Amino acid sequence: MTTTVLDVSTDISASETASLSPDTLVFRDLPLSDDVQLAVQMAGYMSPTDVQAQIIPHMLDGRDVLAQSQTGTGKTAAFALPILSRLDMSAGAAPQGLVLAPTRELATQVAESFKSYGACMPKLRIAAIYGGADYDPQLRALRKGVHVVVGTPGRVLDHIKRGTLSLDSLRCLVLDEADEMLNMGFLEDVEFVLENSPADKQIALFSATMPPQIRRIAEQHLKDASTVTIGHKAQTSESIEQRCVFVNDGDKPEMLARMLEVEDTDGVIVFTKTKDSTVAVAERLCALGLSAAALNGDLPQARRQRTVDQLKSGQLNILVATDVAARGLDVQRISHVFNYDLPHDSESYVHRIGRTGRAGRSGVAVIFLTFRQRGKLRLIERATNGSIKVVEPPRSREINLKRIERFKAQVVKALAGDDIGVYKKMVEEVAAETEQPIEMVAAAFAKLARGDQPLLVSDLPKSASFDSPRGDRDARQRGDRDGRDFRDDDRREGGAGRRPSGPPRQGMERYQIEVGRVDGVRPANIVGAIANEAGISGSDIGSIDIRGSYSTIDLPEGMPKDVYQLLQKTWVSGKQLRIKLLNASNGYNAAGHDGAEASGRPFKKFKSAPPHVKSKKSRKKS
């Protein structure tokens, strides 16, 4: 592949760039630093999106920005590129940029984007800090020194109060998806960060909606802000049917093979996250007798082109590719796109599924998610302005019927041939020698022909979860947000400020936590912290009763010991929860005294503690 190096020099000022037409603007028109320009070019991007074209010039000028923009419009690059361009690398590794994001998944995604856009800045250090992860790696990264920190409000607040994160050198603060942070109960944490950071910092606030609380923050903290509103266009064709299948990580290869068996496909693209995965998945499919090949950046250009040509001509049916390798791929016969691995961001997802449904044809886009990634589904739906249908994996009965039909068709085809005489004679001889019915001998021959591949399969185990994916989807349709907005549930179960009537409902246990009304805590703060740290669905969190100096909360019975120990040390509103069980051995301790110590029984709705809360002992064994 021939690489043309862009001329990154420019005499155009940021204010002049803002006046250029977004339709003709390219990245080299923007006064980004040379290192950032080169990284953008290496990533294959030429023209900025609308939100990037409107916001980057203002941020390069150092102005505050208030942007109403949906997910999937390219807003991460809109703030990451100017932040990186304005970093003073000679000032030492103290945080100059801070990005607050509502979830650990988004924080990780944004941090990866910063690393990508800063790929040509060898001394750049980025740290992602978020709940649900050990403190030690985050502490080591902060002690070593970082230029940009990306984190969730609660964990950032904890580090600030611990003295492990200093904002004295902060030059830019980004509030990403501010309305989501509001819905998850992080408003007070965000305001704390705003009030405890330098007054002269630049602020960029991004939000899909502008509720009164977000507008109040903007009016109080932003100075002479540039306001940008980007209308969200439908990102995907109506001819593309989007589906989601929940599957355990280890079952993905088998799930992909089974879906390819039952789906009526033409050309197929399977997207994986890494180059090694493209090879592993393609080899697995080939071993099953499918026509598949890998496409990644490590392959020579001639071989990559030959592979694409084979896909176009029908010589190859399945292409397993990375996002970079498939960029710009236009093959009209693609009927299905499988998102084997979750893409890095919503934009990548939109680009992936755009490979199907072309030239007026219909297409199908399938995404594999583990149950712990269920929150991503709603973010993708927002990015595509479409609905993604959660579907059940193909059942063993459906697969087995198709396999039997195909095998019988092969037998019928063989019967029509003229070269089976030798096999007929062998069947007759074996039947005579063994005194077995001829049909039994024929069945043995058929089994032998299958080799090591069994004809029939059994159902795959369901995705490990607290509750079913469909149930979680129903919760989202009721208005819940990633299992963390439960104001309706609070009212139904008793809610803050009112003691729940009677003992916990069946299957639940009542706990006391050492944070209450005097600490300014709200139900959303508690739900967000426990759901994030313990890795459980908010729909499994029952009644919350906020009292003066403490609160009670109902959780599924049989909390694993590791989860219990983690929640002991979880911080909410500046205090550790120090959770303790209030259930007596044979009933509810209504007086609120200490009950039995939390048991190590597994929660009924999941078999083991989440991976991020496994004990050190178990981690060493693994």
Coordinates of C-alpha atoms in Angstrom, one line a residue:
M1 CA 0.0 0.0 0.0
T2 CA 1.4 3.4 -0.9
T3 CA 1.3 5.9 1.9
T4 CA 1.1 9.6 1.2
V5 CA 2.4 11.8 4.1
L6 CA 0.2 14.8 4.6
D7 CA 1.6 18.3 4.7
V8 CA 0.7 19.1 8.3
S9 CA 2.0 22.6 8.2
T10 CA -0.7 25.3 8.1
D11 CA -1.0 29.0 8.4
I12 CA -4.7 29.0 9.0
S13 CA -5.7 30.1 12.5
A14 CA -8.4 28.3 14.5
S15 CA -10.8 31.2 14.2
E16 CA -10.4 31.2 10.4
T17 CA -10.9 27.4 10.3
A18 CA -14.3 27.8 12.0
S19 CA -15.5 29.8 9.1
L20 CA -14.7 27.1 6.5
S21 CA -17.5 25.1 5.1
P22 CA -17.8 21.7 6.9
D23 CA -18.4 20.1 3.5
T24 CA -14.9 21.1 2.2
L25 CA -13.0 21.0 5.4
V26 CA -10.3 18.3 5.8
F27 CA -8.2 17.6 8.9
R28 CA -5.1 19.2 7.5
D29 CA -7.0 22.5 7.5
L30 CA -7.2 22.3 11.3
P31 CA -4.3 23.7 13.3
L32 CA -3.7 20.5 15.2
S33 CA -0.1 19.7 16.3
D34 CA 2.1 17.9 13.9
D35 CA 2.1 14.7 16.0
V36 CA -1.7 14.6 16.2
Q37 CA -2.0 15.3 12.4
L38 CA 0.2 12.4 11.7
A39 CA -1.7 10.1 14.0
V40 CA -5.0 11.1 12.3
Q41 CA -3.5 10.4 8.9
M42 CA -2.3 7.0 10.1
A43 CA -5.8 6.1 11.3
G44 CA -7.1 6.8 7.8
Y45 CA -9.3 9.7 8.6
M46 CA -9.4 12.6 6.1
S47 CA -12.5 14.8 6.7
P48 CA -13.9 15.7 10.2
T49 CA -17.5 15.0 11.1
D50 CA -19.9 17.9 11.7
V51 CA -19.3 17.9 15.4
Q52 CA -15.5 17.8 14.9
A53 CA -15.5 20.6 12.4
Q54 CA -17.5 22.8 14.7
I55 CA -15.9 22.0 18.0
I56 CA -12.2 21.5 17.4
P57 CA -11.5 25.1 16.3
H58 CA -13.2 26.5 19.5
M59 CA -11.3 24.1 21.7
L60 CA -8.0 24.9 20.0
D61 CA -8.7 28.6 20.8
G62 CA -9.1 27.7 24.4
R63 CA -12.8 28.5 24.6
D64 CA -15.4 26.7 26.7
V65 CA -17.8 24.5 24.7
L66 CA -21.4 23.5 25.3
A67 CA -22.3 20.8 22.8
Q68 CA -25.5 18.9 22.4
S69 CA -24.5 15.9 20.3
Q70 CA -25.6 12.3 20.2
T71 CA -23.4 9.3 20.5
G72 CA -21.9 8.2 17.2
T73 CA -21.2 11.7 15.8
G74 CA -17.5 11.6 16.5
K75 CA -17.4 13.7 19.6
T76 CA -14.5 11.8 21.2
A77 CA -12.1 13.0 18.6
A78 CA -13.7 16.5 18.8
F79 CA -12.3 16.9 22.3
A80 CA -9.4 14.5 22.3
L81 CA -7.5 16.0 19.2
P82 CA -7.4 19.6 20.6
I83 CA -6.5 18.4 24.1
L84 CA -3.6 16.5 22.8
S85 CA -2.6 19.3 20.5
R86 CA -2.5 21.8 23.4
L87 CA -0.6 19.6 25.9
D88 CA 2.6 21.1 27.2
M89 CA 4.9 18.0 27.2
S90 CA 7.7 20.0 28.8
A91 CA 5.6 20.7 31.9
G92 CA 6.1 17.3 33.4
A93 CA 3.6 14.4 33.7
A94 CA 0.9 16.1 35.8
P95 CA -2.7 15.8 34.6
Q96 CA -3.5 18.6 32.1
G97 CA -6.6 17.0 30.8
L98 CA -9.5 15.3 32.7
V99 CA -12.4 13.5 31.0
L100 CA -15.4 12.4 33.2
A101 CA -17.5 9.6 31.7
P102 CA -20.6 7.9 33.2
T103 CA -19.5 4.3 32.9
R104 CA -16.2 2.3 33.1
E105 CA -16.8 1.0 29.6
L106 CA -17.0 4.5 28.1
A107 CA -14.0 5.6 30.2
T108 CA -11.9 2.7 28.8
Q109 CA -13.1 3.5 25.3
V110 CA -12.2 7.2 25.5
A111 CA -8.8 6.4 27.0
E112 CA -8.1 4.0 24.1
S113 CA -9.0 6.8 21.7
F114 CA -6.6 9.2 23.4
K115 CA -3.8 6.6 23.0
S116 CA -4.7 6.1 19.3
Y117 CA -4.7 9.8 18.6
G118 CA -1.5 10.3 20.6
A119 CA 0.3 7.4 18.9
C120 CA 3.0 9.7 17.6
M121 CA 3.6 11.3 21.0
P122 CA 6.0 8.8 22.6
K123 CA 6.2 10.4 26.0
L124 CA 2.4 10.7 26.3
R125 CA 0.8 9.0 29.4
I126 CA -2.9 8.3 29.6
A127 CA -4.7 6.8 32.7
A128 CA -8.2 5.3 32.9
I129 CA -9.6 5.2 36.5
Y130 CA -13.0 3.7 37.2
G131 CA -15.0 1.7 39.7
G132 CA -15.2 -2.1 39.6
A133 CA -11.4 -2.4 39.3
D134 CA -8.5 -2.7 41.7
Y135 CA -7.0 0.5 43.0
D136 CA -3.4 -0.6 42.8
P137 CA -2.8 -0.4 39.0
Q138 CA -4.6 3.0 39.0
L139 CA -2.5 4.3 41.9
R140 CA 0.7 3.1 40.2
A141 CA -0.2 4.9 37.0
L142 CA -1.0 8.2 38.8
R143 CA 2.2 8.0 40.9
K144 CA 4.2 7.5 37.7
G145 CA 2.6 10.6 36.2
V146 CA 0.0 11.1 33.5
H147 CA -0.9 13.9 31.1
V148 CA -4.6 12.9 30.6
V149 CA -6.9 11.2 33.0
V150 CA -10.2 9.6 31.9
G151 CA -12.5 8.3 34.7
T152 CA -15.9 7.8 36.2
P153 CA -16.9 10.6 38.6
G154 CA -17.1 8.4 41.7
R155 CA -13.6 6.9 41.3
V156 CA -12.1 10.3 40.3
L157 CA -13.7 11.8 43.5
D158 CA -12.2 9.0 45.6
H159 CA -8.7 9.6 44.2
I160 CA -9.0 13.4 44.7
K161 CA -10.0 12.9 48.4
R162 CA -7.3 10.3 48.9
G163 CA -4.7 12.8 47.6
T164 CA -3.6 10.5 44.8
L165 CA -5.0 12.7 42.0
S166 CA -4.1 16.4 41.9
L167 CA -5.9 18.8 39.6
D168 CA -3.6 21.7 40.2
S169 CA -2.2 21.6 36.7
L170 CA -5.5 20.9 35.0
R171 CA -6.0 22.9 31.8
C172 CA -9.1 21.2 30.3
L173 CA -12.0 19.4 31.8
V174 CA -14.5 17.4 29.6
L175 CA -17.9 16.2 30.8
D176 CA -18.8 13.4 28.4
E177 CA -22.4 12.3 28.2
A178 CA -23.4 14.7 31.0
D179 CA -27.0 13.7 31.0
E180 CA -26.1 10.1 31.6
M181 CA -24.0 11.1 34.6
L182 CA -27.0 13.0 35.9
N183 CA -29.3 10.0 35.5
M184 CA -26.8 7.8 37.3
G185 CA -26.7 10.0 40.3
F186 CA -23.2 11.5 39.7
L187 CA -24.3 15.2 39.7
E188 CA -22.8 16.0 43.1
D189 CA -19.5 14.2 42.3
V190 CA -19.3 16.2 39.0
E191 CA -19.9 19.5 40.9
F192 CA -17.2 18.6 43.4
V193 CA -14.7 18.1 40.7
L194 CA -15.7 21.4 39.0
E195 CA -15.3 23.3 42.3
N196 CA -12.0 21.7 43.2
S197 CA -10.2 22.3 40.0
P198 CA -8.4 25.5 38.7
A199 CA -10.8 28.4 38.0
D200 CA -9.1 29.2 34.7
K201 CA -9.5 25.7 33.2
Q202 CA -11.3 25.1 29.9
I203 CA -14.5 23.2 30.1
A204 CA -16.2 21.2 27.3
L205 CA -19.6 19.8 28.2
F206 CA -21.2 17.2 25.9
S207 CA -24.7 16.0 26.4
A208 CA -27.4 14.3 24.2
T209 CA -30.1 16.2 26.0
M210 CA -30.1 19.4 28.0
P211 CA -32.2 19.0 31.2
P212 CA -32.4 21.9 33.6
Q213 CA -29.6 20.5 35.9
I214 CA -27.2 20.3 33.0
R215 CA -28.1 23.8 31.9
R216 CA -27.5 25.1 35.5
I217 CA -24.0 23.5 35.5
A218 CA -23.3 25.2 32.2
E219 CA -24.5 28.6 33.3
Q220 CA -22.6 28.3 36.6
H221 CA -19.2 27.0 35.4
L222 CA -18.8 27.7 31.7
K223 CA -17.5 31.1 30.6
D224 CA -18.3 32.7 27.3
A225 CA -19.0 29.2 25.9
S226 CA -19.4 28.4 22.3
T227 CA -22.7 26.5 21.9
V228 CA -22.9 23.8 19.3
T229 CA -25.9 21.7 18.4
I230 CA -25.5 18.8 16.0
G231 CA -28.7 17.2 14.7
H232 CA -28.5 13.4 14.9
K233 CA -29.1 11.8 11.5
A234 CA -30.1 8.2 11.0
Q235 CA -26.8 6.4 10.8
T236 CA -27.9 3.1 9.4
S237 CA -30.0 2.0 6.4
E238 CA -33.6 0.9 7.1
S239 CA -32.7 -2.2 4.9
I240 CA -30.3 -3.5 7.7
E241 CA -31.9 -5.7 10.3
Q242 CA -29.9 -5.5 13.5
R243 CA -29.8 -8.3 16.0
C244 CA -28.1 -9.1 19.3
V245 CA -27.2 -12.5 20.7
F246 CA -25.9 -12.9 24.3
V247 CA -23.2 -15.5 24.5
N248 CA -20.4 -16.4 26.8
D249 CA -16.9 -15.4 25.6
G250 CA -15.7 -19.0 25.3
D251 CA -18.7 -20.0 23.3
K252 CA -18.3 -17.4 20.6
P253 CA -16.6 -19.6 18.0
E254 CA -19.3 -22.3 18.3
M255 CA -22.1 -19.7 18.3
L256 CA -20.7 -18.1 15.1
A257 CA -20.4 -21.5 13.4
R258 CA -24.0 -22.5 14.4
M259 CA -25.5 -19.2 13.2
L260 CA -23.7 -19.5 9.9
E261 CA -25.3 -23.0 9.6
V262 CA -28.9 -21.8 10.1
E263 CA -28.7 -18.4 8.4
D264 CA -29.4 -18.0 4.7
T265 CA -26.2 -16.1 3.8
D266 CA -24.3 -14.9 0.8
G267 CA -21.1 -13.0 1.5
V268 CA -20.3 -12.6 5.2
I269 CA -17.9 -10.3 7.1
V270 CA -17.0 -11.2 10.6
F271 CA -15.3 -8.3 12.6
T272 CA -12.9 -9.1 15.4
K273 CA -10.9 -6.8 17.6
T274 CA -7.3 -8.1 17.0
K275 CA -5.2 -9.4 14.1
D276 CA -4.6 -12.7 15.9
S277 CA -8.4 -13.2 16.3
T278 CA -9.0 -12.9 12.6
V279 CA -6.6 -15.8 12.0
A280 CA -7.9 -17.9 14.8
V281 CA -11.6 -17.5 13.9
A282 CA -10.9 -18.0 10.1
E283 CA -9.0 -21.2 10.9
R284 CA -11.9 -22.5 13.1
L285 CA -14.4 -21.9 10.3
C286 CA -12.2 -23.5 7.7
A287 CA -11.9 -26.6 9.9
L288 CA -15.7 -26.9 9.9
G289 CA -15.7 -26.9 6.1
L290 CA -16.6 -23.3 5.6
S291 CA -15.0 -21.0 3.0
A292 CA -13.3 -18.4 5.2
A293 CA -10.1 -16.2 5.2
A294 CA -8.5 -13.6 7.4
L295 CA -8.0 -10.0 6.5
N296 CA -5.7 -7.9 8.6
G297 CA -2.9 -5.3 8.4
D298 CA -0.1 -7.9 8.8
L299 CA -1.0 -9.5 5.4
P300 CA 0.9 -8.3 2.3
Q301 CA -1.1 -5.9 0.2
A302 CA -1.2 -8.3 -2.8
R303 CA -2.7 -11.0 -0.7
R304 CA -5.2 -8.7 0.9
Q305 CA -6.4 -7.5 -2.5
R306 CA -6.6 -11.1 -3.8
T307 CA -8.7 -12.1 -0.7
V308 CA -11.1 -9.2 -1.4
D309 CA -11.4 -10.1 -5.1
Q310 CA -12.2 -13.7 -4.1
L311 CA -15.0 -12.4 -1.8
K312 CA -16.4 -10.3 -4.6
S313 CA -16.3 -13.1 -7.1
G314 CA -17.9 -15.7 -4.8
Q315 CA -14.8 -17.9 -4.5
L316 CA -14.7 -16.9 -0.9
N317 CA -17.8 -16.6 1.3
I318 CA -16.6 -15.5 4.8
L319 CA -14.1 -12.7 5.5
V320 CA -12.8 -12.4 9.1
A321 CA -11.4 -8.8 9.4
T322 CA -10.3 -6.0 11.7
D323 CA -11.8 -2.6 11.4
V324 CA -8.7 -1.1 9.9
A325 CA -8.3 -3.8 7.3
A326 CA -12.0 -3.6 6.2
R327 CA -12.0 0.2 5.9
G328 CA -13.4 1.3 2.6
L329 CA -14.4 -2.3 1.6
D330 CA -17.3 -2.2 -0.8
V331 CA -18.7 -5.7 -1.7
Q332 CA -22.3 -5.7 -2.8
R333 CA -22.9 -9.4 -2.1
I334 CA -22.4 -9.0 1.7
S335 CA -25.6 -10.3 3.2
H336 CA -24.5 -10.6 6.9
V337 CA -22.1 -8.7 9.1
F338 CA -21.2 -10.4 12.5
N339 CA -19.7 -8.2 15.2
Y340 CA -17.8 -11.1 16.8
D341 CA -16.0 -8.6 19.2
L342 CA -17.5 -5.4 20.5
P343 CA -16.2 -2.4 18.4
H344 CA -14.1 0.3 20.2
D345 CA -16.9 2.9 19.7
S346 CA -20.3 3.5 18.2
E347 CA -18.8 5.0 15.0
S348 CA -16.9 1.8 14.3
Y349 CA -20.1 -0.2 14.7
V350 CA -21.9 2.1 12.2
H351 CA -19.0 1.6 9.7
R352 CA -19.0 -2.1 10.2
I353 CA -22.7 -2.7 9.6
G354 CA -22.6 -0.3 6.6
R355 CA -20.8 -3.1 4.7
T356 CA -24.1 -4.8 4.3
G357 CA -27.5 -3.6 2.9
R358 CA -25.8 -2.0 -0.1
A359 CA -27.1 -1.3 -3.6
G360 CA -30.7 -1.6 -2.5
R361 CA -30.3 -5.0 -1.0
S362 CA -31.4 -6.0 2.5
G363 CA -28.8 -7.0 5.1
V364 CA -28.4 -8.5 8.6
A365 CA -26.1 -7.2 11.3
V366 CA -25.5 -9.4 14.3
I367 CA -23.6 -8.4 17.4
F368 CA -22.3 -10.8 20.0
L369 CA -22.4 -9.5 23.6
T370 CA -21.6 -11.0 26.9
F371 CA -24.2 -10.3 29.5
R372 CA -21.8 -7.9 31.3
Q373 CA -21.8 -5.8 28.1
R374 CA -25.5 -5.5 28.0
G375 CA -25.3 -1.7 28.7
K376 CA -23.6 -1.2 25.3
L377 CA -26.8 -2.2 23.5
R378 CA -28.7 1.0 24.3
L379 CA -25.6 3.1 23.4
I380 CA -25.5 1.5 20.0
E381 CA -29.2 1.9 19.5
R382 CA -28.8 5.6 20.2
A383 CA -25.9 5.8 17.7
T384 CA -27.8 4.2 14.9
N385 CA -31.2 5.7 15.6
G386 CA -32.5 2.1 15.3
S387 CA -33.7 -0.8 17.3
I388 CA -31.6 -3.9 17.9
K389 CA -33.6 -7.0 18.4
V390 CA -32.3 -9.4 21.1
V391 CA -32.7 -12.9 19.6
E392 CA -32.3 -16.4 21.1
P393 CA -29.3 -18.4 19.8
P394 CA -30.2 -21.1 17.3
R395 CA -31.5 -24.2 19.2
S396 CA -29.9 -27.6 18.8
R397 CA -33.1 -29.0 17.2
E398 CA -33.1 -26.4 14.4
I399 CA -29.4 -27.0 13.7
N400 CA -29.7 -30.8 13.8
L401 CA -32.7 -30.8 11.4
K402 CA -30.7 -28.8 8.9
R403 CA -27.6 -31.0 9.3
I404 CA -29.7 -34.1 8.8
E405 CA -31.3 -32.6 5.7
R406 CA -27.9 -31.7 4.2
F407 CA -26.4 -35.1 5.0
K408 CA -29.4 -36.9 3.4
A409 CA -29.1 -34.6 0.3
Q410 CA -25.4 -35.6 0.1
V411 CA -26.4 -39.3 0.3
V412 CA -29.0 -38.9 -2.4
K413 CA -26.5 -37.1 -4.6
A414 CA -24.0 -40.0 -4.1
L415 CA -26.6 -42.5 -5.0
A416 CA -26.9 -40.9 -8.4
G417 CA -23.2 -41.3 -9.1
D418 CA -21.7 -44.3 -10.9
D419 CA -18.8 -44.9 -8.6
I420 CA -20.4 -46.4 -5.5
G421 CA -20.3 -50.0 -6.6
V422 CA -17.2 -50.8 -4.5
Y423 CA -18.9 -49.4 -1.4
K424 CA -22.1 -51.4 -2.1
K425 CA -19.9 -54.6 -2.2
M426 CA -18.2 -53.6 1.0
V427 CA -21.5 -53.1 2.8
E428 CA -22.8 -56.5 1.7
E429 CA -19.5 -58.2 2.7
V430 CA -19.5 -56.6 6.2
A431 CA -23.1 -57.5 6.7
A432 CA -22.5 -61.1 5.8
E433 CA -19.3 -61.3 8.0
T434 CA -20.9 -59.7 11.0
E435 CA -24.4 -61.1 10.5
Q436 CA -25.7 -57.5 11.1
P437 CA -28.7 -56.0 9.2
I438 CA -27.6 -54.2 6.1
E439 CA -29.1 -51.0 7.3
M440 CA -26.9 -51.1 10.4
V441 CA -23.8 -51.6 8.4
A442 CA -24.8 -48.7 6.1
A443 CA -25.3 -46.5 9.2
A444 CA -21.8 -47.4 10.4
F445 CA -20.4 -46.4 7.0
A446 CA -22.3 -43.0 7.3
K447 CA -20.9 -42.4 10.8
L448 CA -17.4 -43.3 9.5
A449 CA -17.8 -40.7 6.8
R450 CA -18.5 -38.0 9.3
G451 CA -15.1 -38.5 10.9
D452 CA -14.5 -36.6 14.1
Q453 CA -17.3 -34.2 13.5
P454 CA -20.5 -35.3 15.2
L455 CA -23.7 -35.0 13.2
L456 CA -25.8 -33.7 16.0
V457 CA -25.2 -31.0 18.6
S458 CA -26.6 -30.0 22.0
D459 CA -27.6 -26.5 23.2
L460 CA -24.9 -24.2 24.3
P461 CA -25.0 -23.0 28.0
K462 CA -26.8 -19.8 28.5
S463 CA -24.8 -16.6 29.1
A464 CA -23.9 -16.3 32.7
S465 CA -26.0 -13.6 34.2
F466 CA -28.0 -12.3 37.1
D467 CA -31.0 -12.2 34.9
S468 CA -31.9 -12.9 31.3
P469 CA -30.9 -10.5 28.6
R470 CA -34.5 -10.2 27.6
G471 CA -35.5 -9.2 31.1
D472 CA -32.8 -6.5 31.1
R473 CA -34.0 -5.2 27.8
D474 CA -37.5 -5.0 29.2
A475 CA -36.1 -2.9 32.0
R476 CA -34.5 -0.5 29.4
Q477 CA -37.9 -0.2 27.6
R478 CA -39.5 0.8 30.9
G479 CA -37.0 3.7 31.0
D480 CA -34.2 2.3 33.1
R481 CA -30.7 3.3 32.0
D482 CA -28.2 0.5 32.0
G483 CA -29.8 -0.8 35.2
R484 CA -28.9 2.3 37.1
D485 CA -31.9 4.6 37.0
F486 CA -34.5 3.1 39.3
R487 CA -36.7 6.0 40.5
D488 CA -39.8 4.1 39.5
D489 CA -38.6 1.0 41.4
D490 CA -37.9 3.1 44.5
R491 CA -41.5 4.3 44.6
R492 CA -42.8 0.8 44.0
E493 CA -40.6 -0.8 46.6
G494 CA -40.8 1.9 49.3
G495 CA -38.3 4.4 48.1
A496 CA -35.9 6.8 49.9
G497 CA -37.2 8.3 53.1
R498 CA -39.8 5.6 53.7
R499 CA -39.0 2.4 55.6
P500 CA -39.9 -0.7 53.5
S501 CA -42.9 -2.4 55.0
G502 CA -42.2 -5.9 56.3
P503 CA -39.2 -8.2 55.6
P504 CA -37.4 -8.4 52.3
R505 CA -39.3 -10.2 49.5
Q506 CA -38.5 -13.9 48.8
G507 CA -35.0 -14.4 47.5
M508 CA -33.7 -11.1 48.9
E509 CA -31.7 -10.2 52.0
R510 CA -31.5 -6.8 53.8
Y511 CA -28.2 -5.1 54.4
Q512 CA -27.2 -1.9 56.3
I513 CA -24.7 0.5 54.8
E514 CA -23.0 3.3 56.7
V515 CA -24.1 6.2 54.5
G516 CA -27.3 8.1 55.0
R517 CA -29.2 11.3 54.7
V518 CA -26.6 13.4 56.6
D519 CA -24.1 12.4 53.9
G520 CA -26.4 13.7 51.1
V521 CA -26.7 10.3 49.5
R522 CA -29.6 9.5 47.1
P523 CA -30.9 6.1 45.9
A524 CA -29.3 6.6 42.5
N525 CA -25.8 7.0 44.1
I526 CA -26.2 3.8 46.0
V527 CA -27.6 1.8 43.0
G528 CA -24.9 3.2 40.7
A529 CA -22.1 2.3 43.1
I530 CA -23.3 -1.3 44.0
A531 CA -24.2 -2.1 40.3
N532 CA -20.8 -0.9 39.1
E533 CA -18.6 -2.4 41.8
A534 CA -20.4 -5.8 42.4
G535 CA -21.2 -6.3 38.7
I536 CA -24.9 -6.9 39.2
S537 CA -27.9 -5.6 37.4
G538 CA -29.7 -2.7 38.9
S539 CA -33.0 -4.7 38.4
D540 CA -31.8 -7.1 41.1
I541 CA -31.4 -4.3 43.6
G542 CA -34.5 -4.1 45.8
S543 CA -35.8 -1.5 48.3
I544 CA -33.6 1.3 49.5
D545 CA -34.4 3.1 52.8
I546 CA -32.3 6.2 53.5
R547 CA -32.2 7.0 57.2
G548 CA -30.2 9.7 59.1
S549 CA -26.7 8.2 59.4
Y550 CA -27.2 4.9 57.6
S551 CA -29.4 3.2 54.9
T552 CA -30.8 -0.2 54.3
I553 CA -30.8 -2.0 50.9
D554 CA -32.3 -5.3 49.7
L555 CA -29.9 -7.5 47.6
P556 CA -30.2 -11.1 46.2
E557 CA -29.6 -13.6 48.9
G558 CA -26.3 -15.5 49.2
M559 CA -23.8 -12.8 48.4
P560 CA -20.3 -14.2 47.5
K561 CA -17.7 -13.4 50.1
D562 CA -15.5 -11.5 47.6
V563 CA -18.4 -9.3 46.6
Y564 CA -19.2 -8.7 50.3
Q565 CA -15.6 -7.7 51.0
L566 CA -15.5 -5.4 48.0
L567 CA -18.7 -3.6 49.0
Q568 CA -17.3 -3.1 52.5
K569 CA -14.7 -0.8 51.1
T570 CA -16.8 0.8 48.3
W571 CA -17.0 4.6 48.6
V572 CA -20.3 6.5 48.2
S573 CA -20.7 10.2 48.9
G574 CA -17.3 10.3 50.6
K575 CA -17.8 7.4 52.9
Q576 CA -17.2 3.6 52.8
L577 CA -20.3 1.5 52.7
R578 CA -19.2 -1.0 55.4
I579 CA -22.1 -3.2 54.4
K580 CA -23.5 -5.7 56.9
L581 CA -26.3 -8.2 56.8
L582 CA -29.4 -7.5 58.8
N583 CA -31.1 -10.9 58.3
A584 CA -31.3 -13.0 61.4
S585 CA -31.0 -16.8 61.0
N586 CA -34.7 -17.3 60.7
G587 CA -36.2 -14.0 59.8
Y588 CA -35.7 -10.2 59.5
N589 CA -34.1 -8.3 62.3
A590 CA -36.6 -5.4 62.2
A591 CA -34.7 -3.6 65.0
G592 CA -31.8 -3.1 62.6
H593 CA -29.2 -4.8 64.8
D594 CA -26.3 -6.7 63.4
G595 CA -27.4 -10.0 62.1
A596 CA -25.5 -13.0 60.8
E597 CA -22.2 -12.4 59.0
A598 CA -22.7 -12.3 55.2
S599 CA -22.5 -15.8 53.8
G600 CA -20.2 -17.0 51.0
R601 CA -23.0 -18.7 49.2
P602 CA -23.2 -17.7 45.5
F603 CA -26.0 -15.4 44.4
K604 CA -28.7 -17.5 43.0
K605 CA -28.6 -15.6 39.8
F606 CA -24.9 -16.0 39.1
K607 CA -22.5 -18.8 39.7
S608 CA -19.4 -16.9 40.9
A609 CA -18.2 -13.5 41.8
P610 CA -17.5 -11.1 38.9
P611 CA -14.0 -11.4 37.5
H612 CA -12.9 -8.0 38.8
V613 CA -13.7 -8.9 42.4
K614 CA -12.1 -12.3 42.6
S615 CA -9.8 -12.7 45.6
K616 CA -6.1 -12.4 45.3
K617 CA -5.8 -16.1 46.2
S618 CA -8.0 -17.2 43.3
R619 CA -6.2 -14.8 40.9
K620 CA -2.9 -16.4 41.8
K621 CA -4.3 -19.8 41.1
S622 CA -5.6 -18.8 37.7

